[in-house]
Short mmCIF file of C-alpha atoms and ligand atoms in Angstrom, two decimals:
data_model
loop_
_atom_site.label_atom_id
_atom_site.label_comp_id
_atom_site.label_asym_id
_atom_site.label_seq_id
_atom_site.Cartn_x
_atom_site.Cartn_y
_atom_site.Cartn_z
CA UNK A 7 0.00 0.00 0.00
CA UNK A 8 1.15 3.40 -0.59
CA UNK A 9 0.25 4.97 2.70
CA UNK A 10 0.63 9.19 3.51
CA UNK A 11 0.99 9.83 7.22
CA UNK A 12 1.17 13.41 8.05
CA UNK A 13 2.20 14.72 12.06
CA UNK A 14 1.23 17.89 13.68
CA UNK A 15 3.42 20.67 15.82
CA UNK A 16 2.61 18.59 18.78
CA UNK A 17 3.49 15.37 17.88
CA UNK A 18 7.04 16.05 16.81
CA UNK A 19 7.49 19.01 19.35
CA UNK A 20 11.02 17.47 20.72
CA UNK A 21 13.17 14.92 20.57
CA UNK A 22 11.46 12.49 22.40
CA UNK A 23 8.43 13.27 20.74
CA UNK A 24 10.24 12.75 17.45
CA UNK A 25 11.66 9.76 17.97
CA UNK A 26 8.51 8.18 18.98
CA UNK A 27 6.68 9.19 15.40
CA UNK A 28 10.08 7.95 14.01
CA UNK A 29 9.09 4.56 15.36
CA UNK A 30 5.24 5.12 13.89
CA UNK A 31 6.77 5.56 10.22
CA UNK A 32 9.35 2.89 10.75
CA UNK A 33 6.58 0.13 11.71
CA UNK A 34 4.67 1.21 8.37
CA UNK A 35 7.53 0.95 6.34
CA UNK A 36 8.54 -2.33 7.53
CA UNK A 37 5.02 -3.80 7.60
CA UNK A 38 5.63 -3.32 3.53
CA UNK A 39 4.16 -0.12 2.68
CA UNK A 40 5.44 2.59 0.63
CA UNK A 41 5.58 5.42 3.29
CA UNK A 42 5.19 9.29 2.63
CA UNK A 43 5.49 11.15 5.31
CA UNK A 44 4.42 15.36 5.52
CA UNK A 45 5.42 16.98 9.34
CA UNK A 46 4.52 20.06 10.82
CA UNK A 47 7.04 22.79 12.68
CA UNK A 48 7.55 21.56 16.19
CA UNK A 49 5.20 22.62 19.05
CA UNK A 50 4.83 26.59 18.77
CA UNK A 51 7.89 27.39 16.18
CA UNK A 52 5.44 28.90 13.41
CA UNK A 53 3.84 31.21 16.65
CA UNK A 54 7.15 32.13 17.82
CA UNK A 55 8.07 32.62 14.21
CA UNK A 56 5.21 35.17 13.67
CA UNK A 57 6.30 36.96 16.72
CA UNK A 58 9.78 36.83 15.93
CA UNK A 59 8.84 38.64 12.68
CA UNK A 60 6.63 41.41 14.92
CA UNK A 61 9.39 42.36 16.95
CA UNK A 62 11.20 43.57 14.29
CA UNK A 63 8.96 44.31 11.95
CA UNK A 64 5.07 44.34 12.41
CA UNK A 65 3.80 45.69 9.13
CA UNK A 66 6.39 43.08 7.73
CA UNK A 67 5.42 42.19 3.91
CA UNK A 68 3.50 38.64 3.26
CA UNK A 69 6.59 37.36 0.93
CA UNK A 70 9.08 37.93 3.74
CA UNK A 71 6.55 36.70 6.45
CA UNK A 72 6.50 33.21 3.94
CA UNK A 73 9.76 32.97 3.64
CA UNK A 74 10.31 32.82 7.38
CA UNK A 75 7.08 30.65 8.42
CA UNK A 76 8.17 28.02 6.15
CA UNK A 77 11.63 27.66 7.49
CA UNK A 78 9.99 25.78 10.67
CA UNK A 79 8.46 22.79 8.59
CA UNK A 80 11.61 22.22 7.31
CA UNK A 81 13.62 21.72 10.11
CA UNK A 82 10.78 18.83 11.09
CA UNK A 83 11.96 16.98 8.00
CA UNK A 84 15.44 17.24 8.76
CA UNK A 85 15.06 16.07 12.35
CA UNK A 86 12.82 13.24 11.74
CA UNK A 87 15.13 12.30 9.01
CA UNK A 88 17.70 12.17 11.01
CA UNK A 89 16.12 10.51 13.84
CA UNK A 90 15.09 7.73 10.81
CA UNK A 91 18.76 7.17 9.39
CA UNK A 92 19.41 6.63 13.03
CA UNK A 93 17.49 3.07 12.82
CA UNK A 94 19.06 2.08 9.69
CA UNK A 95 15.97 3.17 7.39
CA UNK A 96 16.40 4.49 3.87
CA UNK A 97 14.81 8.63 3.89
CA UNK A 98 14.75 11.26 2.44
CA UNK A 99 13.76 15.06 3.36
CA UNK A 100 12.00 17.56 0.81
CA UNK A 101 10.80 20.90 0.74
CA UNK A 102 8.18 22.01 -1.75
CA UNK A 103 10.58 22.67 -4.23
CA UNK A 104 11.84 19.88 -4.09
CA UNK A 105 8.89 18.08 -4.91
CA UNK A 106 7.29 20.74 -7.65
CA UNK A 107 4.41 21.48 -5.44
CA UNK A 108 3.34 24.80 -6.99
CA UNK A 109 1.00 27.10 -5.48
CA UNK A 110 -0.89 30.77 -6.58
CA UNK A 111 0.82 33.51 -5.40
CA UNK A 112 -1.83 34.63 -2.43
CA UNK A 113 1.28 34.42 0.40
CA UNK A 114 -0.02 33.69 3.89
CA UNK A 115 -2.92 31.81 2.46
CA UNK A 116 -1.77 30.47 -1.16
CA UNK A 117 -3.24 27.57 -2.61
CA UNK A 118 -2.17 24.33 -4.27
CA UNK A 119 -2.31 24.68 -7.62
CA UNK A 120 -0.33 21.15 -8.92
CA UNK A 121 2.04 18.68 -7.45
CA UNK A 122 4.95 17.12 -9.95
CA UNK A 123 4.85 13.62 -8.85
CA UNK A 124 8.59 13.09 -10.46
CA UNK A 125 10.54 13.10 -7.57
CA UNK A 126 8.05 11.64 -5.19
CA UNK A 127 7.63 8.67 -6.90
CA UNK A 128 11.38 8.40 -7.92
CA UNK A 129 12.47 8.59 -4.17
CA UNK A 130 9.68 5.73 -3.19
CA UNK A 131 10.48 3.45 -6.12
CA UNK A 132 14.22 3.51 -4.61
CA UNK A 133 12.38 2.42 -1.21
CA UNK A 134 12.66 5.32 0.25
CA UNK A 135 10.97 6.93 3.10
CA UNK A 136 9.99 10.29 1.78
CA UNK A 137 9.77 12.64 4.09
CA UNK A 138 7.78 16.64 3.08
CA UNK A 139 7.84 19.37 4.89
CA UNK A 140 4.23 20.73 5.10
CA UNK A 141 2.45 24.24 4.77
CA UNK A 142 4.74 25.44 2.12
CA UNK A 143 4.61 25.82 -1.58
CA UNK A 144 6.29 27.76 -4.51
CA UNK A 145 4.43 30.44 -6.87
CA UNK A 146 4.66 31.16 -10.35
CA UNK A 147 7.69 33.22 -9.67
CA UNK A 148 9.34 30.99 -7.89
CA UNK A 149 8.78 32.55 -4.38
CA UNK A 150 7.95 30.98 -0.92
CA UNK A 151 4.53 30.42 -0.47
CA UNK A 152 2.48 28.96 2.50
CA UNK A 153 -1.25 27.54 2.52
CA UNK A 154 -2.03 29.20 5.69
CA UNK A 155 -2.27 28.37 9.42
CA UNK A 156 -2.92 24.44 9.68
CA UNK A 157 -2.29 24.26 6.23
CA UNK A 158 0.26 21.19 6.26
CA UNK A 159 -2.83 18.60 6.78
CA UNK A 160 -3.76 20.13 3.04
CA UNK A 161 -0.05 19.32 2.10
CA UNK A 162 -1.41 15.61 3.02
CA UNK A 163 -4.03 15.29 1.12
CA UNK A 164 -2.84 16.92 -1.47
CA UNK A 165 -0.10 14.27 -1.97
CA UNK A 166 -2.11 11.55 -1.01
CA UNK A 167 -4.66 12.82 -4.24
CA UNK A 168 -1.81 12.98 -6.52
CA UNK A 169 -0.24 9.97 -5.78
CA UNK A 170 -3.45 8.26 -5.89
CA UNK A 171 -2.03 6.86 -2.09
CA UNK A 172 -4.30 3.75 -0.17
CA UNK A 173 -4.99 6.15 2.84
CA UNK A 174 -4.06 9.58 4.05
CA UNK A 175 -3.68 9.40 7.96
CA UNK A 176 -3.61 12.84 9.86
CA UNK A 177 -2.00 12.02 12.92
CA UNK A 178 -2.65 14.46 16.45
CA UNK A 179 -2.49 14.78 19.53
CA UNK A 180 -6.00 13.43 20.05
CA UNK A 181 -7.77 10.58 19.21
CA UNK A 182 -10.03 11.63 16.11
CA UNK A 183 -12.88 14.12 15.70
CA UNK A 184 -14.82 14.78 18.35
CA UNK A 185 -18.50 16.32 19.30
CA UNK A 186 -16.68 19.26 20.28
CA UNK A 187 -12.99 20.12 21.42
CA UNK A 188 -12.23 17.50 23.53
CA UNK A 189 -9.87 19.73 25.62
CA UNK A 190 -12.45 22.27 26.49
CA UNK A 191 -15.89 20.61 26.32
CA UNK A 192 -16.23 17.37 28.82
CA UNK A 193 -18.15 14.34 27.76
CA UNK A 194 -16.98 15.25 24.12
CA UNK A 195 -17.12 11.91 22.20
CA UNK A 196 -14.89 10.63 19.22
CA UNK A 197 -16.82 9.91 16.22
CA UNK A 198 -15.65 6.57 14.48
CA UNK A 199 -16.50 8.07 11.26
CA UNK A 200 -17.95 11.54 9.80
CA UNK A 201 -18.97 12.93 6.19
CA UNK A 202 -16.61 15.15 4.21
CA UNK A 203 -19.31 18.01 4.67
CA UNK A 204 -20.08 17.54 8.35
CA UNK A 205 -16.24 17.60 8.68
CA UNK A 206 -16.08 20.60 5.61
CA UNK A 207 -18.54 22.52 7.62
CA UNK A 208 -16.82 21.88 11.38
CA UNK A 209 -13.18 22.94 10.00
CA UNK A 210 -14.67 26.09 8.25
CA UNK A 211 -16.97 26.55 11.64
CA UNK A 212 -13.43 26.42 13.63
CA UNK A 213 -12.71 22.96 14.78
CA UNK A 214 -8.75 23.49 13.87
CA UNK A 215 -8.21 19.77 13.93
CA UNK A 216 -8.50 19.84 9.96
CA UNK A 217 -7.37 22.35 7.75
CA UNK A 218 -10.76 23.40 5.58
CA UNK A 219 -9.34 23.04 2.68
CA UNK A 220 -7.53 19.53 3.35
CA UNK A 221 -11.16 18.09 3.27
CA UNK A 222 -12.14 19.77 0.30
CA UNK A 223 -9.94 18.50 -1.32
CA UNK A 224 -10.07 14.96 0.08
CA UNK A 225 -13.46 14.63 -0.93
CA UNK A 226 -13.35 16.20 -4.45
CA UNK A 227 -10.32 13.13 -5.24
CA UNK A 228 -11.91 10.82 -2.74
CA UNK A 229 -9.02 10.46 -0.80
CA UNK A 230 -9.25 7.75 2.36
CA UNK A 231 -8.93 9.78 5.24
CA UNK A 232 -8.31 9.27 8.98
CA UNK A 233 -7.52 11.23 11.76
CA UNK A 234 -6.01 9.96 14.79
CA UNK A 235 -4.07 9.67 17.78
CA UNK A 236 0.26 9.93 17.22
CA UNK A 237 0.06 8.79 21.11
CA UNK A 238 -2.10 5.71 21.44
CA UNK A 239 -2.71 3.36 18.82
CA UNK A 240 -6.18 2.53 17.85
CA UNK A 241 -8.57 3.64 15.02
CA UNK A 242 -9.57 7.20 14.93
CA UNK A 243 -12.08 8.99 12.76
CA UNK A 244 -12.59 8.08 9.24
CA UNK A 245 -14.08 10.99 7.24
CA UNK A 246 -15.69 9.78 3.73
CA UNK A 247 -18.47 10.50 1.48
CA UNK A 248 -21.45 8.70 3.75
CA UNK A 249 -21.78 7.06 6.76
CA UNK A 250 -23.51 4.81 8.95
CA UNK A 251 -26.47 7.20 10.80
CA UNK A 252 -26.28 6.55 14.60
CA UNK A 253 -29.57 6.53 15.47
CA UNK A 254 -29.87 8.71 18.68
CA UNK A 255 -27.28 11.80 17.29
CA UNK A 256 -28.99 14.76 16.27
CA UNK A 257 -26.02 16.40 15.27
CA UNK A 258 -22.38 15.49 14.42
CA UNK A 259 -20.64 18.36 15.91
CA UNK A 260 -20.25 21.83 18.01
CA UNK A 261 -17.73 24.36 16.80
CA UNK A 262 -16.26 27.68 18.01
CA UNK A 263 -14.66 30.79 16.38
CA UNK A 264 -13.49 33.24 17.95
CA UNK A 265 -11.70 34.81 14.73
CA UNK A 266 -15.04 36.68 14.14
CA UNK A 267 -15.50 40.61 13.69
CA UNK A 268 -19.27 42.48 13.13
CA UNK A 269 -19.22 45.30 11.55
CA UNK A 270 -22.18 47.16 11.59
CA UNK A 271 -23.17 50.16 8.58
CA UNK A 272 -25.98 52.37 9.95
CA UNK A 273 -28.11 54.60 8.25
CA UNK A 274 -27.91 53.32 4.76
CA UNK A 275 -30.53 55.18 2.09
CA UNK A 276 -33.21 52.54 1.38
CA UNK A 277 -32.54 51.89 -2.33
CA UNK A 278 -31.88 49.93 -4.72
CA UNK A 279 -28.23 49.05 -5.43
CA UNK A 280 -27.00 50.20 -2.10
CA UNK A 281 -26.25 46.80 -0.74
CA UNK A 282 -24.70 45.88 -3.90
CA UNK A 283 -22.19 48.84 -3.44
CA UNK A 284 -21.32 47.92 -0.01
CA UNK A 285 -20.53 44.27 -0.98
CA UNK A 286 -18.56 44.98 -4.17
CA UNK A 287 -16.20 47.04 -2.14
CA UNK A 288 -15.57 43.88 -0.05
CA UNK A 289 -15.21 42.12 -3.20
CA UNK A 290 -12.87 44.24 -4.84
CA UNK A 291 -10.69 43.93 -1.69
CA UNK A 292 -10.70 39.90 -1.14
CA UNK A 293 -12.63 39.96 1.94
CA UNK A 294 -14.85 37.30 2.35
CA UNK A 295 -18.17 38.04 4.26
CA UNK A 296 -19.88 35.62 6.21
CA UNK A 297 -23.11 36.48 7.87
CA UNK A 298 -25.31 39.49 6.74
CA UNK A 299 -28.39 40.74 8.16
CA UNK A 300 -29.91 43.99 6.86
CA UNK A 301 -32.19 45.43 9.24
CA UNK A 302 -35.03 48.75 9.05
CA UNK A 303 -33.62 51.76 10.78
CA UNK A 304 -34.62 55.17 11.16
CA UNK A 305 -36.42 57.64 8.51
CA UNK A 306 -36.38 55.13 5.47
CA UNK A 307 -33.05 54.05 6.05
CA UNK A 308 -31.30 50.40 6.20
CA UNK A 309 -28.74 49.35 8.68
CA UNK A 310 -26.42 46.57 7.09
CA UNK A 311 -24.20 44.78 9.47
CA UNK A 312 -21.92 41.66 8.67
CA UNK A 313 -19.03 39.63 9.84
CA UNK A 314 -15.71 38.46 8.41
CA UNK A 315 -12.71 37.16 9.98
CA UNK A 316 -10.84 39.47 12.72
CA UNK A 317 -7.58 39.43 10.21
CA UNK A 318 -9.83 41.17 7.31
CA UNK A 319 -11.60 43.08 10.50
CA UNK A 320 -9.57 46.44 9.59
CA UNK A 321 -9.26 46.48 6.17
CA UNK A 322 -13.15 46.52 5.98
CA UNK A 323 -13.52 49.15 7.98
CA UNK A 324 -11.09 50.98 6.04
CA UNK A 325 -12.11 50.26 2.71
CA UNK A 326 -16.00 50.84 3.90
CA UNK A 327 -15.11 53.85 5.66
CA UNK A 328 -13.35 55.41 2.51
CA UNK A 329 -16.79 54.59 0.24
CA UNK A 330 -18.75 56.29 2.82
CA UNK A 331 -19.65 59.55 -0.05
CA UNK A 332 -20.60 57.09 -2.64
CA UNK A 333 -22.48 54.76 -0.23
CA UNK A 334 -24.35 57.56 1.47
CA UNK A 335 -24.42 56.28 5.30
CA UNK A 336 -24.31 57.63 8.55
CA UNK A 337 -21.91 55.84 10.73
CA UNK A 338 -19.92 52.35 10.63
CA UNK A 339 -18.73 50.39 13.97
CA UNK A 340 -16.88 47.41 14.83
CA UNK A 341 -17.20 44.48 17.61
CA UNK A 342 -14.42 42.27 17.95
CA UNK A 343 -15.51 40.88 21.14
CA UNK A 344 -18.13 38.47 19.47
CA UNK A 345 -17.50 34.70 18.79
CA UNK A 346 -19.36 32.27 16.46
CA UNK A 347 -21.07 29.35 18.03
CA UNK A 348 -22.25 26.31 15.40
CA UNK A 349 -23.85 23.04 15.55
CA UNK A 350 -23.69 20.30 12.19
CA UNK A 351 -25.39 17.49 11.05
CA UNK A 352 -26.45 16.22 8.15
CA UNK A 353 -29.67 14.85 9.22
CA UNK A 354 -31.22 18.15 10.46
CA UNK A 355 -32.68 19.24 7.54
CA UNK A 356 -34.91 16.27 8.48
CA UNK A 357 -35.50 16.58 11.89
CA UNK A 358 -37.14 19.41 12.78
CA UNK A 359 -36.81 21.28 16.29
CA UNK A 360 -32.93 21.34 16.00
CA UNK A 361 -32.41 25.09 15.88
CA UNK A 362 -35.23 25.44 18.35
CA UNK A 363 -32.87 22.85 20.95
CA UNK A 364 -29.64 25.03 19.94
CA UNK A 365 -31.17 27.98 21.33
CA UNK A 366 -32.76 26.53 23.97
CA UNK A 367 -29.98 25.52 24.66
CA UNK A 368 -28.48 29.16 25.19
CA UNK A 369 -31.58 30.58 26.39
CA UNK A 370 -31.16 28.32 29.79
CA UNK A 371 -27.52 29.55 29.85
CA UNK A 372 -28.81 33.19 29.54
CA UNK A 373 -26.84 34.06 26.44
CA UNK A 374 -28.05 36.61 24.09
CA UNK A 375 -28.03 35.89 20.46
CA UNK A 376 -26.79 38.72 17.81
CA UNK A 377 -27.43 36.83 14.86
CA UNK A 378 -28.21 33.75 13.39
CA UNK A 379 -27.32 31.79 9.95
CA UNK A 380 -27.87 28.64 8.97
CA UNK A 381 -27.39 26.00 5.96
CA UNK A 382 -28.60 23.08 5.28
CA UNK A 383 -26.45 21.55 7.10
CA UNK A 384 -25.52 23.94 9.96
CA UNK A 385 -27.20 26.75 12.60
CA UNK A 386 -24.64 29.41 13.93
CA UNK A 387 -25.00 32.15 16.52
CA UNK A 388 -22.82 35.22 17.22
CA UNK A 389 -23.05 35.92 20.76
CA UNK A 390 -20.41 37.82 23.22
CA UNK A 391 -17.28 36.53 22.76
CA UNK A 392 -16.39 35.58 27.20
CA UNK A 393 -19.54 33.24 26.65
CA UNK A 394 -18.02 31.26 23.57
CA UNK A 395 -17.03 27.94 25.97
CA UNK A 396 -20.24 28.10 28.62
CA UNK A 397 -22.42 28.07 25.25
CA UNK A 398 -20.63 24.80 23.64
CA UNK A 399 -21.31 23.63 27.23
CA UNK A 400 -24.63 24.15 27.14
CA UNK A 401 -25.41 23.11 24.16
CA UNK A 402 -22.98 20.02 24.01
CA UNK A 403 -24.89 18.79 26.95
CA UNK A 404 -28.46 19.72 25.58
CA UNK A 405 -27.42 17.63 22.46
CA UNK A 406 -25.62 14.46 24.09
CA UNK A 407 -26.14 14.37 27.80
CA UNK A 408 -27.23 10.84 27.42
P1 ADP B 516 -1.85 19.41 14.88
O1 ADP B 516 -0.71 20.17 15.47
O2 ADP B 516 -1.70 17.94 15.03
O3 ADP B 516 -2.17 19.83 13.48
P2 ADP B 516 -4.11 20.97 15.83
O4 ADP B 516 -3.85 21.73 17.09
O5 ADP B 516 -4.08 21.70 14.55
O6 ADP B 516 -3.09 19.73 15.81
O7 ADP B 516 -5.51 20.20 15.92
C1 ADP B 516 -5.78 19.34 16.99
C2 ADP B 516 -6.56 20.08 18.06
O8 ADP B 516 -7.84 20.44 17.54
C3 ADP B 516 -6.88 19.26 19.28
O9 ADP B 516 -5.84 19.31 20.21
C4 ADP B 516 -8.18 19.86 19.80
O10 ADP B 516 -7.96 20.68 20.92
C5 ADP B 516 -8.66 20.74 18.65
N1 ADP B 516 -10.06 20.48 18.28
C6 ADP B 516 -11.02 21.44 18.09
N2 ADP B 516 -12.18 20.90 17.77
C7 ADP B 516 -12.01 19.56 17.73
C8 ADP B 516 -12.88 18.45 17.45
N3 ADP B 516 -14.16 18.61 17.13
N4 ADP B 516 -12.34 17.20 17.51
C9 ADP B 516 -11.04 17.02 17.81
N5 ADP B 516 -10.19 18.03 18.09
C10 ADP B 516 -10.64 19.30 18.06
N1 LIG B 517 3.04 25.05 11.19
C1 LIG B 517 1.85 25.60 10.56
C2 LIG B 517 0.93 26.21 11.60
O1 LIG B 517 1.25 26.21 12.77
C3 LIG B 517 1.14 24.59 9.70
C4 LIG B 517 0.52 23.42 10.42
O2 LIG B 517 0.79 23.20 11.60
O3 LIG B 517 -0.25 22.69 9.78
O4 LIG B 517 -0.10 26.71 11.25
MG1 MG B 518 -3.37 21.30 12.60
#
């Protein structure tokens, strides 16, 4: 089998650490598999990277910022190589350039565009371990690129896709996916197996424990994934096109994110094309809005607010603020201190009362709701940021207490 294994910060944050995932790949490659293997910087390196950069520089340019953060995943490879030649195995570290993985040019958050499978499948037909260092790419121009924060489990699957691998195995420091953050919700349980657009949804909603676009991608090439534990060895979470329902589960899964900033436009004249204006401005700038609610406001005027991510917080207000002539409204304010609380499932399009148990749910807790959005498959609520983790509470237990 041609198996891709890929390890997290924490699992190869020192030597010890290192030496025990050494022992992971070794077993794979010796059970007869062909082994690639994609690592993560160790422990905090990228965060002490980024801050690092800030000291010196904080209005540092997104090349240079690249070209820094991608140093980290590169001395993983090295390490674990290292640690690997140490047993007596045949490896072999690569960096993206090594390996032709080619990326657009969007630094800080670039995506893969192709992967040359040359010198991947040279190295493993030598019986090689082949060991990549994650999160990075290389542009058009032949510049540093990374795929953004988390972005090495998308280095994974990308690999896994192009090499048409057997499975793609994200190995972390806990045991699978889970009902919510197992480290800050108790009674969170592992699920043995969840859809690609529960999973889609739960990343985008905040669960960190896959990068978003790591299960896009997995399920446009149907790639066989698995997330599990680097510290105990039993199955984890398999995430694939359909699954088995379990009867009593409402929903899959809670998520939190706290990355979330409203800004609210008031006064806006009630006409047409006004909203259209505000939104093309966005555009035009590469911010992505998430949820907008236009409400009546005073003397036939709209107010409009919206949320995007706290990174783009600024640059909306900026870009907003600098349109207010051609807009025509009053005022514009911002609230960082919100967070955005969702539930997913698949099966609540078809099982009515699951909004109405959500906010319940919060009601009980006596948390006020800002706004609401929902999807098919999803219901999420912006409330005041210092109530983020007593709301999963609540509505963890509301959803699974038995
Ligand atoms: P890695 O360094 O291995 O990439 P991450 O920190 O990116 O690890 O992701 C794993 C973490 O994701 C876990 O330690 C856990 O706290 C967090 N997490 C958030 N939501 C979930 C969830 N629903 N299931 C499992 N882990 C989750
Ligand atoms: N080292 C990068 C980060 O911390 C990429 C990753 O861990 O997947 O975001
Ligand atoms: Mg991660």
């Amino acid at each position: 089998m041609l198996i891709v294994q890929k390890f997290g910060g924490s699992s190869v944050a020192d030597a010890a650490k290192i030496e025990r995932v050494a022992r992971i790949i070794a077993e794979t490659y010796r059970d007869g598999n062909e082994v690639v293997v994609v690592l993560s910087a160790q422990g905090d390196t990228t965060d002490d990277l980024l801050a690092k950069a800030a000291e010196i520089n904080p209005d540092a340019s997104k090349r240079e910022l690249d070209m820094l953060l991608s140093t980290g995943e590169q001395i993983s490879i090295a390490l674990m190589a290292m640690a690997l030649e140490k047993m007596g195995l045949p490896v072999v570290s690569l960096t993206a350039w090594q390996i032709g993985l080619k990326t657009d040019c969007e630094h800080t958050k670039a995506r893969i565009r192709r992967i040359s499978t040359e010198r991947l499948r040279r190295e493993l037909d030598k019986r090689r371990i082949v060991l990549v260092a994650g999160f990075q790419g290389i542009d058009q121009f032949d510049d540093v690129t990374t795929l953004g924060r988390g972005g090495s489990d998308t280095t994974a699957v990308a690999i896994a896709a192009v090499l048409h691998a057997d499975k793609c195995q994200i190995y972390t420091d806990v045991e699978g996916v889970y009902t919510a953050d197992p480290r800050k919700v108790d009674g969170a349980r592992k699920l043995d197996e969840i859809t690609f657009d529960e999973m889609l949804e739960l990343a985008s909603l905040g669960a960190q424990v896959l990068h978003n676009r790591s299960v896009e991608m997995a399920k446009r090439y149907s790639v066989n994934l698995e997330v599990l534990s680097s510290y105990v060895k039993k199955p984890g979470t398999i995430v694939k096109e359909v699954v088995k329902q379990v009867e009593q589960m409402k929903i899959s899964g809670i998520a939190k994110d706290c990355n979330v900033t409203r800004i609210a436009i008031v006064g806006i004249p009630d006409e047409p094309g006004k909203a259209f204006k505000v939104f093309m401005v966005l555009a035009k700038a590469k911010i992505n809005v998430d949820i907008i609610l236009q409400s009546v406001g005073k003397d036939h005027t709209n107010d409009i607010s919206f949320t995007v991510a706290s990174s783009d917080s600024q640059a909306a207000y900026d870009v907003i603020s600098e349109y207010k002539d051609v807009i025509g409204f009053e005022s514009i304010s911002m609230d960082e201190d919100i967070a955005k609380v969702s539930i997913v499932g698949a099966g609540m399009i078809s099982c009515p009362g699951i909004a109405a148990m959500m906010f319940e749910a919060l009601s009980n807790a006596e948390i006020n709701i800002k706004m609401i959005s929902t999807s098919e498959i999803k219901v999420s609520v912006l409330i005041e940021e210092r109530l983020a983790d007593t709301a999963v509470q609540a509505i963890h237990k509301k959803f699974f207490s038995n």
